Short mmCIF file of C-alpha atoms and ligand atoms in Angstrom, two decimals:
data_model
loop_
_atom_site.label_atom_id
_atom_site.label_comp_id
_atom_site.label_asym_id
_atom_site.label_seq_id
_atom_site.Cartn_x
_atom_site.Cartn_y
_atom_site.Cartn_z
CA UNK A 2 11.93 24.50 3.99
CA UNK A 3 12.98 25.26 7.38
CA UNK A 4 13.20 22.86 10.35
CA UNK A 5 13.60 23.40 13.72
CA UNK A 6 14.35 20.55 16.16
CA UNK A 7 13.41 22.38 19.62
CA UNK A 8 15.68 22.28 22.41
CA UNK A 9 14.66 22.87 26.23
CA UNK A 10 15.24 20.68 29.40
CA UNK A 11 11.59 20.57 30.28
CA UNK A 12 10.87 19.12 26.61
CA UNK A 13 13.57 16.27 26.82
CA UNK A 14 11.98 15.55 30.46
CA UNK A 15 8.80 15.29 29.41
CA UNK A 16 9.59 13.29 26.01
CA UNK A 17 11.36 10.82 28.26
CA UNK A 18 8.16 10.22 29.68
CA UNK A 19 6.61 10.55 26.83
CA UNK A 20 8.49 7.69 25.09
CA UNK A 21 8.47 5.29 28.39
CA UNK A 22 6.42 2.28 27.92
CA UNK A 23 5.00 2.18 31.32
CA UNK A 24 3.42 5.45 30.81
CA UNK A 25 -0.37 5.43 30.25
CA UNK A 26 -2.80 6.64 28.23
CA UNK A 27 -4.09 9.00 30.82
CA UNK A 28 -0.58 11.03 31.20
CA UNK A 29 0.60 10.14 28.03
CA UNK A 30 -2.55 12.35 26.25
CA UNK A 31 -1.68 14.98 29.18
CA UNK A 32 1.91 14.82 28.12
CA UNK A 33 1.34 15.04 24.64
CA UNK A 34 -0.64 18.40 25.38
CA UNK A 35 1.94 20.24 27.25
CA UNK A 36 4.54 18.94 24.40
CA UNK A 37 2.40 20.72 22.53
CA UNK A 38 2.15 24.10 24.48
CA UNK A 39 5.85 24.60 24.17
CA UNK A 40 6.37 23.19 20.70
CA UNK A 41 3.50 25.74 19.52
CA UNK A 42 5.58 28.62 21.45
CA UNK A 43 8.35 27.72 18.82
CA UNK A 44 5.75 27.74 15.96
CA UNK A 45 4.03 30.51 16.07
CA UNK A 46 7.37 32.98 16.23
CA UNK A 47 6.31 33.85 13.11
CA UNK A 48 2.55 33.92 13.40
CA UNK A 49 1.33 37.43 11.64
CA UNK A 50 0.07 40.28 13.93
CA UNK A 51 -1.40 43.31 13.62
CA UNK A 52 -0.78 46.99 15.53
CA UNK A 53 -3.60 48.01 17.17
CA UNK A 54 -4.14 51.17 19.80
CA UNK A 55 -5.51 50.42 23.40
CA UNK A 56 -6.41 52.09 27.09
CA UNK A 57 -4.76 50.44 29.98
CA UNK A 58 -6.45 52.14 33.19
CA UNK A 59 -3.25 54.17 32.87
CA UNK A 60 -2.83 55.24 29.74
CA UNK A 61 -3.20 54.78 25.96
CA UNK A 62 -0.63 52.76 24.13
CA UNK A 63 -0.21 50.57 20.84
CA UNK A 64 -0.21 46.69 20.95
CA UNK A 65 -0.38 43.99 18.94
CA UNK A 66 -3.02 41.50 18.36
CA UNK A 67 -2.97 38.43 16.04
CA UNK A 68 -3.73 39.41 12.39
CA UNK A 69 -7.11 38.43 10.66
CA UNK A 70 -7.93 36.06 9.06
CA UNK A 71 -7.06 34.20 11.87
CA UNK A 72 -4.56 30.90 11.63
CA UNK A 73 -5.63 27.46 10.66
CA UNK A 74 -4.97 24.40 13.07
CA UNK A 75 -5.12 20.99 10.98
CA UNK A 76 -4.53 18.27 13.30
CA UNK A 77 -4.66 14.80 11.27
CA UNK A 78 -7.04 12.17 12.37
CA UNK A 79 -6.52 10.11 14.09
CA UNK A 80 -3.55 10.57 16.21
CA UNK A 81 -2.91 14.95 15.85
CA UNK A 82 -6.46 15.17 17.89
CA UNK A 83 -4.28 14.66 21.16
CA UNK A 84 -1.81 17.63 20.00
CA UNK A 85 -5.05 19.67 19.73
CA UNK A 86 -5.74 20.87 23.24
CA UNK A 87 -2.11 21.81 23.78
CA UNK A 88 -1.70 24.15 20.63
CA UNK A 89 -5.56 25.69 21.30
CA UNK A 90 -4.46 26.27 24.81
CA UNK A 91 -1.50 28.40 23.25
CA UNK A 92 -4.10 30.13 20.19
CA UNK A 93 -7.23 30.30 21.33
CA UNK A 94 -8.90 32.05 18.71
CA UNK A 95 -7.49 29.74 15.80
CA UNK A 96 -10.16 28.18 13.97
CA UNK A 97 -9.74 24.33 13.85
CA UNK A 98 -9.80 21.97 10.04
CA UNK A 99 -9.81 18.39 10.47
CA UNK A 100 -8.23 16.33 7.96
CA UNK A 101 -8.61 12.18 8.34
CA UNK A 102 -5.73 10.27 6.82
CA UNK A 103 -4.31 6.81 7.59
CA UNK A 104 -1.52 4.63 6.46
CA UNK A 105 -1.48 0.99 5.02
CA UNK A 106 0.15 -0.93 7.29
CA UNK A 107 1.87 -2.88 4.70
CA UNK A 108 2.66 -0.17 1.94
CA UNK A 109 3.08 2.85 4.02
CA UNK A 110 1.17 4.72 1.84
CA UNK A 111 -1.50 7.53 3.45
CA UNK A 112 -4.83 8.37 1.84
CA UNK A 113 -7.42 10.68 2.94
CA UNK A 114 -10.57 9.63 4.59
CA UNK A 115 -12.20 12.61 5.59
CA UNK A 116 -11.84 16.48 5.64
CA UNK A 117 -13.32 19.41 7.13
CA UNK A 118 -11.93 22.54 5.82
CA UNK A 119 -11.96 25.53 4.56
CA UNK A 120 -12.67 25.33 0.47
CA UNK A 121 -10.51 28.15 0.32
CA UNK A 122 -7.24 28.64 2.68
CA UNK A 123 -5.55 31.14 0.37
CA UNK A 124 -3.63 33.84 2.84
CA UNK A 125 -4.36 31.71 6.45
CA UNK A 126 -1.36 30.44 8.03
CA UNK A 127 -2.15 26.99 8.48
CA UNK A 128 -0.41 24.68 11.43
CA UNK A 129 -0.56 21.07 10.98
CA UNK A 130 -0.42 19.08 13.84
CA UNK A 131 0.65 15.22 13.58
CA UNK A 132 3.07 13.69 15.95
CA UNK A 133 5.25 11.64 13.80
CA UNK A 134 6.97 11.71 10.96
CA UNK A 135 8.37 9.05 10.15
CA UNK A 136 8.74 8.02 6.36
CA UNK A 137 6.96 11.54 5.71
CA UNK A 138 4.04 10.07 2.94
CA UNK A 139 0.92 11.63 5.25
CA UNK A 140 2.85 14.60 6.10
CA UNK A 141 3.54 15.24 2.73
CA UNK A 142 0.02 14.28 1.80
CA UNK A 143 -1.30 17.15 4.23
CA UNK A 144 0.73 19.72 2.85
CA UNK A 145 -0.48 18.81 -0.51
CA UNK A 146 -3.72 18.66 0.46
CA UNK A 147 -3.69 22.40 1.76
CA UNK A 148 -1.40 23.52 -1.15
CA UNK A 149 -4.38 22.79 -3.10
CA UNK A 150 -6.44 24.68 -1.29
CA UNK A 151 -4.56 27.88 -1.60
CA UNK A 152 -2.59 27.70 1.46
CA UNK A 153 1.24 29.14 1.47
CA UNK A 154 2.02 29.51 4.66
CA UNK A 155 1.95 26.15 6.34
CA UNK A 156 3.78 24.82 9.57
CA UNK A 157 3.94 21.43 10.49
CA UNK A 158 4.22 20.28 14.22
CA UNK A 159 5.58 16.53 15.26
CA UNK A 160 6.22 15.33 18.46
CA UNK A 161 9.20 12.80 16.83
CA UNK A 162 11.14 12.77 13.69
CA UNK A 163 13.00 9.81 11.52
CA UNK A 164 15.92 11.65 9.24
CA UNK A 165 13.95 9.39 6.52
CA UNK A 166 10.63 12.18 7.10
CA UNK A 167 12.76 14.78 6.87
CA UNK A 168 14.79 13.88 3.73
CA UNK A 169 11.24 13.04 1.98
CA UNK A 170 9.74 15.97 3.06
CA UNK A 171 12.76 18.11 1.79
CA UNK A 172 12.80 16.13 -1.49
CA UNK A 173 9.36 17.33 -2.09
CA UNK A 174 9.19 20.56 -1.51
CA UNK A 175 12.93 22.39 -1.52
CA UNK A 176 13.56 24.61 -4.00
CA UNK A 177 9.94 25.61 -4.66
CA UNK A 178 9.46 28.56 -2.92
CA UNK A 179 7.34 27.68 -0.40
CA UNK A 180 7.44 28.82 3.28
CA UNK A 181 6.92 25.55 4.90
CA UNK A 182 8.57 24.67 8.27
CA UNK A 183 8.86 22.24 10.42
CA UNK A 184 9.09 22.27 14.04
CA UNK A 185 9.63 18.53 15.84
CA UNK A 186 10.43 17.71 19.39
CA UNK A 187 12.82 15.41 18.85
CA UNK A 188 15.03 14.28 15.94
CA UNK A 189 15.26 10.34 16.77
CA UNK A 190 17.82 7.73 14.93
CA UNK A 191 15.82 5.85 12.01
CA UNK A 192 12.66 3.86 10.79
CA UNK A 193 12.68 0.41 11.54
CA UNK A 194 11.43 -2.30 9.48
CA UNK A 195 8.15 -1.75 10.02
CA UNK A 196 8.58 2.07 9.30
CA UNK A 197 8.17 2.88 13.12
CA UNK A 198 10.42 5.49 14.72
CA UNK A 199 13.66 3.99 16.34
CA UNK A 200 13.80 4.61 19.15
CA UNK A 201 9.96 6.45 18.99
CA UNK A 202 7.77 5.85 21.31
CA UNK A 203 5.37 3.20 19.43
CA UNK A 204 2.26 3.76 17.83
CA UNK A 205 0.74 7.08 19.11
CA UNK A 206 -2.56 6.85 18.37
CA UNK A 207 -2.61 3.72 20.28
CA UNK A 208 -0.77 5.13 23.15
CA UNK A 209 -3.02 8.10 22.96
CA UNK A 210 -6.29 6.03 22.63
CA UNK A 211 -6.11 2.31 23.10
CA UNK A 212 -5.81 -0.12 20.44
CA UNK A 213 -9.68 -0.21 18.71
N1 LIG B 525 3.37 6.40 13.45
C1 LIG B 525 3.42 6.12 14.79
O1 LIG B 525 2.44 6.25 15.50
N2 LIG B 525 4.60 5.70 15.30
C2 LIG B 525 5.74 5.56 14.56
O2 LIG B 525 6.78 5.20 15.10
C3 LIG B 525 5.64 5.86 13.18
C4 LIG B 525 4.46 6.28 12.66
#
């Protein structure tokens, strides 16, 4: 598995104010979506392509397009819908799988409460959008979850990471062969009791969308 913690001076700006308590909703959701837009840039180095021959008013010349079928964007309900936006705005022409999951407050464990995907994702490169990973059960949940459904190619995109997601996530899937990555924002210190990232930025979904 291969993990990427991006580095650029606009990112650690804008996670600042990303993190900052005082920010709002409003800029926090518009935040999240430009974290996005440059954490996709990172995430779709590898996204496939194909050569294709075009006019320009000048002259003819190859170019590349992206590759059919086209990539998968999963972002998990209910807190990956505000990563959405930012990663379309990057990949257009992706088509978009929802996937529902939540986690028991007092277990930590995820379970799935809705989907809408493809039955069959066998050959789609498949980005997963969810913006922390913290003790890594839903991320892993999602991957397995897609797995099943054919899918080999899978990137996952977080806005934060606990070294706890990451060692989970590596536990379950190194050494089998699988082209997973991960590309995250930030790498922050720990989980806390309450398995939230320290120092995080709180509950996102709240953040993004009120507590309801
Ligand atoms: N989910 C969140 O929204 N925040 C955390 O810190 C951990 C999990």
């Amino acid at each position: 598995m291969k993990i990427t913690v991006a580095n650029h001076p606009l990112l650690a700006h804008k996670l600042t104010v990303l993190r900052d308590e005082k920010t709002k909703s409003p800029t926090f959701r518009a935040l999240t979506e430009e974290i996005v837009t440059l954490l996709a840039y990172e995430a779709t180095r590898e996204v496939r392509t194909e050569n294709v021959q075009i006019k320009t008013p000048v002259a003819m010349t190859q170019g590349n397009v992206l590759a059919k079928p086209k990539p998968v964007v999963v972002p998990i309900l209910r807190a990956g819908l505000g990563m959405l936006e930012g990663m379309t705005r990057l990949i257009p022409t992706a088509e978009v799988g929802f996937l529902g999951m939540i986690r028991d407050h007092q277990t930590l464990q995820p379970s799935t409460y809705a989907n809408r995907l493809p039955e069959d994702l066998t050959g789609r490169q498949c980005f997963i959008l969810d913006p922390m990973l913290a003790t890594g059960g839903t991320l892993i949940a999602a991957i397995e979850f897609l797995l099943a459904k054919g899918a080999r190619d899978i990137t996952a995109i977080t806005i934060l990471a606990a070294p706890e997601g990451i060692a989970a996530l590596e536990k379950a899937f190194d050494g089998k062969n699988l082209p997973i990555t991960l590309i995250t924002g930030a790498l922050d210190e720990k989980l806390n009791e309450k398995g939230y990232i320290v120092p995080g930025l709180g509950d996102a979904g709240d953040r993004l969308y009120g507590v309801v």
